[in-house]
Amino acid sequence: IFHLLMNMYALVYIGLLLEPYLGRARFLSAYLIAGISGSVASIFWNDLTISAGASGAIFGMYGVFVALLTTKLIEKSARKSLLISIGVFVFYNLANGLKGGIDNAAHIGGLLGGLVIGYSFYPSLIKPDKILKPITIGILTIVFSIGSFGIVKNISSDIGKYDEDMQLFVQLEQKALGLFRLPQTSTDEQILFEIENNGIKNWEESLKLIEKVDAYDLPDALHLRNARLKEYCQLRIKSYKTIQKAITEGTNKYDNEINVFNIEIEKIITELSQIQ
């Protein structure tokens, strides 16, 4: 709620300062284009994160004003104090975004987009022209739209395939873990049947699946996750084969080895839950 209130205050503040110079049409178009710029930057930088908000567009408006403050459009006597005020706002919010939970990529993308917009608007502001104004807005809209489309299109399209394959992985894992859902009264023959026909078989399929998806164009975080999942599957296979061996030989001498596998498996499960 506090972040929302601050956004509202920041938008009202910059609106009161900037709208008299830009006019309603330029102000609205700048806000929308800067919002697109911030959103694209967010998608590019945080392709695994869903974010929402107007911060990117608001930062864009501050970027527009910074650009205009470096021109002759605004009185020289007012530029320094306004630049300091905006600089403090930008620095504070970017620094605050380092704490986490705030999309700084959108802030920076919006800010940079705003700078471009501000400098693009300057010619039509210094020499008002009925034709130049819509042409500038139109060109900016087209350029930012095409650029945004190109960037988004080139962002890895393998995420969708990865998600589908990981759903299959979960299904295979559930089948393989059927061993631990057997009744306590199960015979050795039933346990061995489960290990051979559902356990090891599905863990091996899971391992092949992870090796397949690791070849996709994915963010580093997912490649790290895949590496741990490979270890997880390999440990499960070793554990199941050791249990199989213990039952076949009718001995408990492998209990310590099985416990070591289980400890390592639990560690990996904990790590995987922390990898975003």
Short mmCIF file of N, CA, C and O in Angstrom, two decimals, residues 18-133:
data_model
loop_
_atom_site.label_atom_id
_atom_site.label_comp_id
_atom_site.label_asym_id
_atom_site.label_seq_id
_atom_site.Cartn_x
_atom_site.Cartn_y
_atom_site.Cartn_z
N LEU A 18 5.36 18.64 -15.26
CA LEU A 18 5.65 18.32 -16.66
C LEU A 18 4.51 18.60 -17.63
O LEU A 18 4.75 19.01 -18.77
N GLU A 19 3.29 18.37 -17.20
CA GLU A 19 2.15 18.51 -18.12
C GLU A 19 2.02 19.91 -18.73
O GLU A 19 1.69 20.03 -19.92
N PRO A 20 2.32 20.98 -17.98
CA PRO A 20 2.25 22.31 -18.60
C PRO A 20 3.20 22.48 -19.78
O PRO A 20 2.91 23.24 -20.71
N TYR A 21 4.32 21.78 -19.75
CA TYR A 21 5.28 21.87 -20.86
C TYR A 21 4.88 20.97 -22.03
O TYR A 21 5.01 21.35 -23.19
N LEU A 22 4.42 19.76 -21.71
CA LEU A 22 4.14 18.79 -22.76
C LEU A 22 2.74 18.92 -23.36
O LEU A 22 2.55 18.67 -24.55
N GLY A 23 1.79 19.27 -22.53
CA GLY A 23 0.41 19.21 -22.98
C GLY A 23 -0.14 17.81 -22.75
O GLY A 23 0.62 16.87 -22.51
N ARG A 24 -1.44 17.67 -22.83
CA ARG A 24 -2.07 16.39 -22.50
C ARG A 24 -1.68 15.26 -23.45
O ARG A 24 -1.42 14.13 -23.03
N ALA A 25 -1.65 15.55 -24.75
CA ALA A 25 -1.37 14.49 -25.73
C ALA A 25 0.04 13.93 -25.56
O ALA A 25 0.24 12.71 -25.52
N ARG A 26 1.02 14.82 -25.47
CA ARG A 26 2.40 14.36 -25.31
C ARG A 26 2.57 13.65 -23.96
O ARG A 26 3.27 12.64 -23.87
N PHE A 27 1.96 14.21 -22.93
CA PHE A 27 2.11 13.62 -21.59
C PHE A 27 1.56 12.19 -21.58
O PHE A 27 2.21 11.27 -21.08
N LEU A 28 0.38 12.01 -22.13
CA LEU A 28 -0.24 10.68 -22.15
C LEU A 28 0.58 9.70 -22.99
O LEU A 28 0.83 8.57 -22.56
N SER A 29 1.01 10.15 -24.16
CA SER A 29 1.80 9.26 -25.02
C SER A 29 3.13 8.91 -24.37
O SER A 29 3.59 7.77 -24.45
N ALA A 30 3.75 9.90 -23.72
CA ALA A 30 5.03 9.64 -23.03
C ALA A 30 4.84 8.63 -21.92
O ALA A 30 5.66 7.72 -21.73
N TYR A 31 3.76 8.77 -21.18
CA TYR A 31 3.47 7.85 -20.07
C TYR A 31 3.30 6.42 -20.58
O TYR A 31 3.87 5.47 -20.03
N LEU A 32 2.54 6.27 -21.65
CA LEU A 32 2.28 4.93 -22.19
C LEU A 32 3.54 4.31 -22.80
O LEU A 32 3.83 3.13 -22.58
N ILE A 33 4.28 5.11 -23.56
CA ILE A 33 5.50 4.59 -24.20
C ILE A 33 6.55 4.24 -23.15
O ILE A 33 7.23 3.21 -23.25
N ALA A 34 6.68 5.08 -22.14
CA ALA A 34 7.64 4.79 -21.06
C ALA A 34 7.22 3.53 -20.30
O ALA A 34 8.07 2.74 -19.87
N GLY A 35 5.91 3.35 -20.16
CA GLY A 35 5.42 2.13 -19.51
C GLY A 35 5.81 0.89 -20.30
O GLY A 35 6.21 -0.13 -19.72
N ILE A 36 5.71 0.98 -21.62
CA ILE A 36 6.13 -0.14 -22.48
C ILE A 36 7.62 -0.39 -22.32
O ILE A 36 8.07 -1.53 -22.19
N SER A 37 8.39 0.69 -22.32
CA SER A 37 9.84 0.57 -22.17
C SER A 37 10.21 -0.11 -20.85
O SER A 37 11.06 -1.00 -20.82
N GLY A 38 9.56 0.30 -19.77
CA GLY A 38 9.83 -0.31 -18.47
C GLY A 38 9.41 -1.77 -18.43
O GLY A 38 10.12 -2.61 -17.87
N SER A 39 8.29 -2.08 -19.04
CA SER A 39 7.79 -3.46 -19.04
C SER A 39 8.71 -4.39 -19.82
O SER A 39 9.00 -5.51 -19.39
N VAL A 40 9.19 -3.90 -20.97
CA VAL A 40 10.10 -4.72 -21.78
C VAL A 40 11.41 -4.96 -21.03
O VAL A 40 11.95 -6.08 -21.04
N ALA A 41 11.91 -3.92 -20.37
CA ALA A 41 13.14 -4.09 -19.59
C ALA A 41 12.93 -5.11 -18.48
O ALA A 41 13.81 -5.93 -18.19
N SER A 42 11.76 -5.07 -17.86
CA SER A 42 11.45 -6.01 -16.79
C SER A 42 11.40 -7.44 -17.31
O SER A 42 11.95 -8.37 -16.71
N ILE A 43 10.74 -7.63 -18.46
CA ILE A 43 10.64 -8.97 -19.06
C ILE A 43 12.02 -9.48 -19.45
O ILE A 43 12.36 -10.64 -19.25
N PHE A 44 12.83 -8.58 -20.02
CA PHE A 44 14.16 -8.97 -20.48
C PHE A 44 15.05 -9.39 -19.31
O PHE A 44 15.78 -10.37 -19.38
N TRP A 45 14.97 -8.62 -18.22
CA TRP A 45 15.86 -8.87 -17.08
C TRP A 45 15.32 -9.94 -16.14
O TRP A 45 16.07 -10.70 -15.56
N ASN A 46 14.01 -9.96 -15.97
CA ASN A 46 13.40 -10.89 -15.02
C ASN A 46 12.41 -11.79 -15.75
O ASN A 46 11.22 -11.73 -15.51
N ASP A 47 12.92 -12.65 -16.65
CA ASP A 47 12.01 -13.44 -17.47
C ASP A 47 11.30 -14.54 -16.72
O ASP A 47 10.43 -15.21 -17.26
N LEU A 48 11.64 -14.74 -15.45
CA LEU A 48 10.94 -15.75 -14.65
C LEU A 48 10.04 -15.13 -13.60
O LEU A 48 9.45 -15.83 -12.79
N THR A 49 9.96 -13.82 -13.62
CA THR A 49 9.21 -13.13 -12.58
C THR A 49 8.03 -12.39 -13.17
O THR A 49 8.15 -11.73 -14.20
N ILE A 50 6.89 -12.50 -12.50
CA ILE A 50 5.71 -11.74 -12.91
C ILE A 50 5.66 -10.48 -12.06
O ILE A 50 5.66 -10.55 -10.83
N SER A 51 5.61 -9.33 -12.70
CA SER A 51 5.55 -8.08 -11.95
C SER A 51 4.44 -7.20 -12.51
O SER A 51 4.04 -7.35 -13.66
N ALA A 52 3.97 -6.31 -11.67
CA ALA A 52 2.90 -5.41 -12.09
C ALA A 52 3.09 -4.08 -11.38
O ALA A 52 3.64 -4.01 -10.29
N GLY A 53 2.60 -3.02 -12.02
CA GLY A 53 2.71 -1.71 -11.40
C GLY A 53 2.99 -0.63 -12.42
O GLY A 53 3.26 -0.91 -13.59
N ALA A 54 2.92 0.61 -11.95
CA ALA A 54 3.10 1.76 -12.83
C ALA A 54 4.46 2.42 -12.65
O ALA A 54 4.72 3.47 -13.24
N SER A 55 5.32 1.82 -11.84
CA SER A 55 6.60 2.46 -11.52
C SER A 55 7.44 2.75 -12.76
O SER A 55 8.09 3.80 -12.84
N GLY A 56 7.46 1.82 -13.70
CA GLY A 56 8.26 2.02 -14.91
C GLY A 56 7.81 3.24 -15.68
O GLY A 56 8.63 4.05 -16.13
N ALA A 57 6.49 3.39 -15.83
CA ALA A 57 5.95 4.55 -16.55
C ALA A 57 6.24 5.85 -15.79
O ALA A 57 6.57 6.87 -16.40
N ILE A 58 6.11 5.80 -14.47
CA ILE A 58 6.36 7.00 -13.66
C ILE A 58 7.83 7.40 -13.74
O ILE A 58 8.16 8.58 -13.91
N PHE A 59 8.71 6.42 -13.65
CA PHE A 59 10.14 6.72 -13.80
C PHE A 59 10.40 7.30 -15.19
O PHE A 59 11.27 8.16 -15.37
N GLY A 60 9.65 6.82 -16.17
CA GLY A 60 9.79 7.34 -17.52
C GLY A 60 9.47 8.82 -17.59
O GLY A 60 10.15 9.59 -18.29
N MET A 61 8.44 9.24 -16.86
CA MET A 61 8.08 10.65 -16.87
C MET A 61 9.17 11.51 -16.21
O MET A 61 9.43 12.64 -16.63
N TYR A 62 9.81 10.94 -15.20
CA TYR A 62 10.94 11.65 -14.59
C TYR A 62 12.10 11.71 -15.57
O TYR A 62 12.85 12.70 -15.62
N GLY A 63 12.26 10.64 -16.36
CA GLY A 63 13.29 10.66 -17.39
C GLY A 63 13.03 11.72 -18.44
O GLY A 63 13.95 12.41 -18.90
N VAL A 64 11.76 11.88 -18.82
CA VAL A 64 11.38 12.93 -19.77
C VAL A 64 11.76 14.29 -19.21
O VAL A 64 12.34 15.14 -19.92
N PHE A 65 11.45 14.50 -17.94
CA PHE A 65 11.71 15.81 -17.33
C PHE A 65 13.21 16.07 -17.21
O PHE A 65 13.68 17.19 -17.43
N VAL A 66 13.97 15.02 -16.86
CA VAL A 66 15.43 15.18 -16.78
C VAL A 66 15.98 15.59 -18.14
O VAL A 66 16.84 16.49 -18.24
N ALA A 67 15.49 14.95 -19.20
CA ALA A 67 15.95 15.30 -20.54
C ALA A 67 15.66 16.76 -20.85
O ALA A 67 16.53 17.50 -21.35
N LEU A 68 14.46 17.20 -20.54
CA LEU A 68 14.08 18.59 -20.84
C LEU A 68 14.84 19.59 -19.97
O LEU A 68 15.09 20.73 -20.39
N LEU A 69 15.20 19.15 -18.76
CA LEU A 69 15.96 20.04 -17.87
C LEU A 69 17.39 20.27 -18.36
O LEU A 69 18.07 21.19 -17.89
N THR A 70 17.84 19.44 -19.26
CA THR A 70 19.19 19.62 -19.82
C THR A 70 19.14 20.43 -21.12
O THR A 70 20.16 20.56 -21.80
N THR A 71 17.95 20.91 -21.46
CA THR A 71 17.80 21.74 -22.66
C THR A 71 17.48 23.18 -22.24
O THR A 71 17.40 23.50 -21.05
N LYS A 72 17.22 24.00 -23.22
CA LYS A 72 16.91 25.41 -22.95
C LYS A 72 15.41 25.66 -22.80
O LYS A 72 14.98 26.81 -22.68
N LEU A 73 14.63 24.58 -22.80
CA LEU A 73 13.18 24.74 -22.70
C LEU A 73 12.77 25.33 -21.36
O LEU A 73 11.84 26.14 -21.28
N ILE A 74 13.45 24.92 -20.31
CA ILE A 74 13.10 25.35 -18.95
C ILE A 74 14.10 26.40 -18.49
O ILE A 74 15.31 26.30 -18.76
N GLU A 75 13.60 27.39 -17.76
CA GLU A 75 14.43 28.49 -17.31
C GLU A 75 15.66 27.98 -16.57
O GLU A 75 15.57 27.09 -15.73
N LYS A 76 16.79 28.58 -16.87
CA LYS A 76 18.06 28.15 -16.29
C LYS A 76 18.05 28.23 -14.77
O LYS A 76 18.61 27.37 -14.08
N SER A 77 17.39 29.24 -14.23
CA SER A 77 17.38 29.44 -12.77
C SER A 77 16.66 28.31 -12.04
O SER A 77 16.91 28.07 -10.85
N ALA A 78 15.76 27.62 -12.73
CA ALA A 78 14.98 26.56 -12.08
C ALA A 78 15.56 25.17 -12.29
O ALA A 78 15.19 24.22 -11.60
N ARG A 79 16.48 25.06 -13.24
CA ARG A 79 16.97 23.72 -13.62
C ARG A 79 17.69 23.00 -12.49
O ARG A 79 17.44 21.83 -12.21
N LYS A 80 18.62 23.70 -11.83
CA LYS A 80 19.47 23.05 -10.84
C LYS A 80 18.66 22.44 -9.70
O LYS A 80 18.85 21.27 -9.33
N SER A 81 17.76 23.22 -9.12
CA SER A 81 16.97 22.72 -7.99
C SER A 81 16.07 21.56 -8.40
O SER A 81 15.90 20.59 -7.65
N LEU A 82 15.51 21.64 -9.60
CA LEU A 82 14.65 20.57 -10.08
C LEU A 82 15.45 19.30 -10.36
O LEU A 82 15.00 18.19 -10.06
N LEU A 83 16.63 19.45 -10.94
CA LEU A 83 17.48 18.29 -11.21
C LEU A 83 17.89 17.60 -9.91
O LEU A 83 17.92 16.38 -9.82
N ILE A 84 18.20 18.40 -8.89
CA ILE A 84 18.57 17.83 -7.59
C ILE A 84 17.39 17.08 -7.00
O ILE A 84 17.52 15.96 -6.50
N SER A 85 16.21 17.68 -7.07
CA SER A 85 15.01 17.06 -6.52
C SER A 85 14.71 15.73 -7.21
O SER A 85 14.45 14.71 -6.56
N ILE A 86 14.79 15.73 -8.53
CA ILE A 86 14.51 14.51 -9.29
C ILE A 86 15.62 13.48 -9.07
O ILE A 86 15.37 12.28 -8.95
N GLY A 87 16.87 13.96 -8.99
CA GLY A 87 17.99 13.05 -8.75
C GLY A 87 17.84 12.32 -7.43
O GLY A 87 18.11 11.12 -7.34
N VAL A 88 17.41 13.03 -6.39
CA VAL A 88 17.20 12.42 -5.08
C VAL A 88 16.10 11.36 -5.17
O VAL A 88 16.22 10.26 -4.63
N PHE A 89 15.01 11.70 -5.87
CA PHE A 89 13.90 10.76 -6.03
C PHE A 89 14.36 9.48 -6.73
O PHE A 89 14.08 8.37 -6.27
N VAL A 90 15.08 9.64 -7.84
CA VAL A 90 15.53 8.49 -8.63
C VAL A 90 16.51 7.64 -7.82
O VAL A 90 16.39 6.42 -7.75
N PHE A 91 17.50 8.29 -7.20
CA PHE A 91 18.51 7.56 -6.44
C PHE A 91 17.87 6.80 -5.28
O PHE A 91 18.18 5.62 -5.05
N TYR A 92 16.99 7.46 -4.55
CA TYR A 92 16.36 6.82 -3.39
C TYR A 92 15.56 5.58 -3.82
O TYR A 92 15.65 4.52 -3.20
N ASN A 93 14.79 5.71 -4.88
CA ASN A 93 13.94 4.61 -5.30
C ASN A 93 14.74 3.46 -5.90
O ASN A 93 14.39 2.29 -5.69
N LEU A 94 15.80 3.77 -6.63
CA LEU A 94 16.65 2.70 -7.16
C LEU A 94 17.38 1.98 -6.02
O LEU A 94 17.50 0.76 -6.02
N ALA A 95 17.85 2.75 -5.04
CA ALA A 95 18.53 2.15 -3.89
C ALA A 95 17.55 1.30 -3.08
O ALA A 95 17.88 0.20 -2.63
N ASN A 96 16.34 1.80 -2.92
CA ASN A 96 15.31 1.06 -2.19
C ASN A 96 14.95 -0.23 -2.91
O ASN A 96 14.62 -1.25 -2.29
N GLY A 97 15.04 -0.21 -4.24
CA GLY A 97 14.72 -1.39 -5.03
C GLY A 97 15.72 -2.52 -4.86
O GLY A 97 15.43 -3.67 -5.18
N LEU A 98 16.92 -2.19 -4.36
CA LEU A 98 17.94 -3.22 -4.15
C LEU A 98 17.58 -4.15 -3.00
O LEU A 98 18.16 -5.23 -2.86
N LYS A 99 16.64 -3.74 -2.17
CA LYS A 99 16.24 -4.56 -1.02
C LYS A 99 15.46 -5.80 -1.45
O LYS A 99 15.32 -6.74 -0.69
N GLY A 100 14.95 -5.79 -2.65
CA GLY A 100 14.17 -6.93 -3.13
C GLY A 100 12.69 -6.63 -3.11
O GLY A 100 12.21 -5.79 -2.34
N GLY A 101 11.95 -7.34 -3.96
CA GLY A 101 10.51 -7.16 -4.01
C GLY A 101 10.08 -5.99 -4.88
O GLY A 101 8.89 -5.71 -5.02
N ILE A 102 11.05 -5.26 -5.43
CA ILE A 102 10.77 -4.11 -6.29
C ILE A 102 11.49 -4.31 -7.62
O ILE A 102 12.65 -4.72 -7.65
N ASP A 103 10.80 -4.03 -8.69
CA ASP A 103 11.33 -4.30 -10.03
C ASP A 103 12.17 -3.12 -10.52
O ASP A 103 11.68 -2.23 -11.22
N ASN A 104 13.45 -3.13 -10.18
CA ASN A 104 14.34 -2.04 -10.60
C ASN A 104 14.56 -2.04 -12.10
O ASN A 104 14.86 -0.99 -12.69
N ALA A 105 14.45 -3.20 -12.73
CA ALA A 105 14.62 -3.26 -14.18
C ALA A 105 13.58 -2.39 -14.87
O ALA A 105 13.88 -1.67 -15.83
N ALA A 106 12.35 -2.44 -14.37
CA ALA A 106 11.28 -1.61 -14.94
C ALA A 106 11.57 -0.13 -14.69
O ALA A 106 11.33 0.71 -15.56
N HIS A 107 12.10 0.18 -13.51
CA HIS A 107 12.45 1.57 -13.19
C HIS A 107 13.49 2.10 -14.17
O HIS A 107 13.34 3.18 -14.75
N ILE A 108 14.55 1.33 -14.35
CA ILE A 108 15.65 1.77 -15.22
C ILE A 108 15.20 1.82 -16.67
O ILE A 108 15.52 2.77 -17.41
N GLY A 109 14.45 0.80 -17.09
CA GLY A 109 13.94 0.79 -18.47
C GLY A 109 13.04 1.97 -18.75
O GLY A 109 13.13 2.61 -19.80
N GLY A 110 12.16 2.27 -17.80
CA GLY A 110 11.28 3.42 -17.96
C GLY A 110 12.05 4.73 -17.98
O GLY A 110 11.77 5.63 -18.79
N LEU A 111 13.04 4.84 -17.09
CA LEU A 111 13.85 6.06 -17.01
C LEU A 111 14.60 6.32 -18.31
O LEU A 111 14.59 7.44 -18.84
N LEU A 112 15.24 5.29 -18.84
CA LEU A 112 15.99 5.44 -20.09
C LEU A 112 15.05 5.74 -21.26
O LEU A 112 15.35 6.58 -22.12
N GLY A 113 13.91 5.06 -21.26
CA GLY A 113 12.92 5.34 -22.30
C GLY A 113 12.44 6.78 -22.22
O GLY A 113 12.26 7.46 -23.24
N GLY A 114 12.26 7.26 -20.99
CA GLY A 114 11.82 8.64 -20.79
C GLY A 114 12.83 9.65 -21.30
O GLY A 114 12.46 10.69 -21.87
N LEU A 115 14.11 9.36 -21.11
CA LEU A 115 15.15 10.26 -21.62
C LEU A 115 15.06 10.39 -23.14
O LEU A 115 15.14 11.49 -23.69
N VAL A 116 14.89 9.24 -23.80
CA VAL A 116 14.77 9.25 -25.26
C VAL A 116 13.53 10.03 -25.69
O VAL A 116 13.57 10.84 -26.62
N ILE A 117 12.44 9.81 -24.99
CA ILE A 117 11.18 10.50 -25.32
C ILE A 117 11.34 12.01 -25.13
O ILE A 117 10.91 12.81 -25.97
N GLY A 118 11.96 12.39 -24.01
CA GLY A 118 12.13 13.81 -23.72
C GLY A 118 12.92 14.54 -24.80
O GLY A 118 12.52 15.61 -25.27
N TYR A 119 14.04 13.93 -25.18
CA TYR A 119 14.86 14.57 -26.22
C TYR A 119 14.15 14.56 -27.58
O TYR A 119 14.34 15.47 -28.39
N SER A 120 13.33 13.55 -27.81
CA SER A 120 12.59 13.49 -29.07
C SER A 120 11.51 14.56 -29.13
O SER A 120 11.21 15.09 -30.21
N PHE A 121 10.92 14.86 -27.98
CA PHE A 121 9.87 15.88 -27.94
C PHE A 121 10.43 17.31 -28.04
O PHE A 121 9.71 18.23 -28.43
N TYR A 122 11.68 17.48 -27.68
CA TYR A 122 12.25 18.83 -27.57
C TYR A 122 12.07 19.69 -28.83
O TYR A 122 11.64 20.85 -28.72
N PRO A 123 12.37 19.17 -30.02
CA PRO A 123 12.23 20.03 -31.22
C PRO A 123 10.82 20.58 -31.40
O PRO A 123 10.65 21.76 -31.76
N SER A 124 9.81 19.75 -31.14
CA SER A 124 8.43 20.22 -31.33
C SER A 124 7.97 21.10 -30.18
O SER A 124 6.95 21.79 -30.29
N LEU A 125 8.71 21.09 -29.07
CA LEU A 125 8.37 21.96 -27.94
C LEU A 125 9.01 23.33 -28.09
O LEU A 125 8.41 24.35 -27.73
N ILE A 126 10.23 23.34 -28.60
CA ILE A 126 10.93 24.61 -28.75
C ILE A 126 10.38 25.42 -29.92
O ILE A 126 10.39 26.65 -29.92
N LYS A 127 9.86 24.69 -30.94
CA LYS A 127 9.23 25.34 -32.09
C LYS A 127 7.90 24.65 -32.35
O LYS A 127 7.82 23.72 -33.15
N PRO A 128 6.86 25.09 -31.65
CA PRO A 128 5.54 24.45 -31.79
C PRO A 128 5.11 24.34 -33.25
O PRO A 128 5.18 25.30 -34.01
N ASP A 129 4.70 23.13 -33.62
CA ASP A 129 4.29 22.86 -34.99
C ASP A 129 3.18 21.82 -34.96
O ASP A 129 3.34 20.74 -34.37
N LYS A 130 2.06 22.12 -35.60
CA LYS A 130 0.92 21.21 -35.57
C LYS A 130 1.22 19.87 -36.25
O LYS A 130 0.63 18.85 -35.92
N ILE A 131 2.12 19.89 -37.21
CA ILE A 131 2.46 18.66 -37.93
C ILE A 131 3.55 17.88 -37.20
O ILE A 131 3.51 16.65 -37.09
N LEU A 132 4.56 18.61 -36.69
CA LEU A 132 5.70 17.96 -36.04
C LEU A 132 5.28 17.20 -34.78
O LEU A 132 5.81 16.12 -34.49
N LYS A 133 4.33 17.74 -34.05
CA LYS A 133 3.89 17.12 -32.81
C LYS A 133 3.34 15.71 -33.03
O LYS A 133 3.82 14.74 -32.42
#
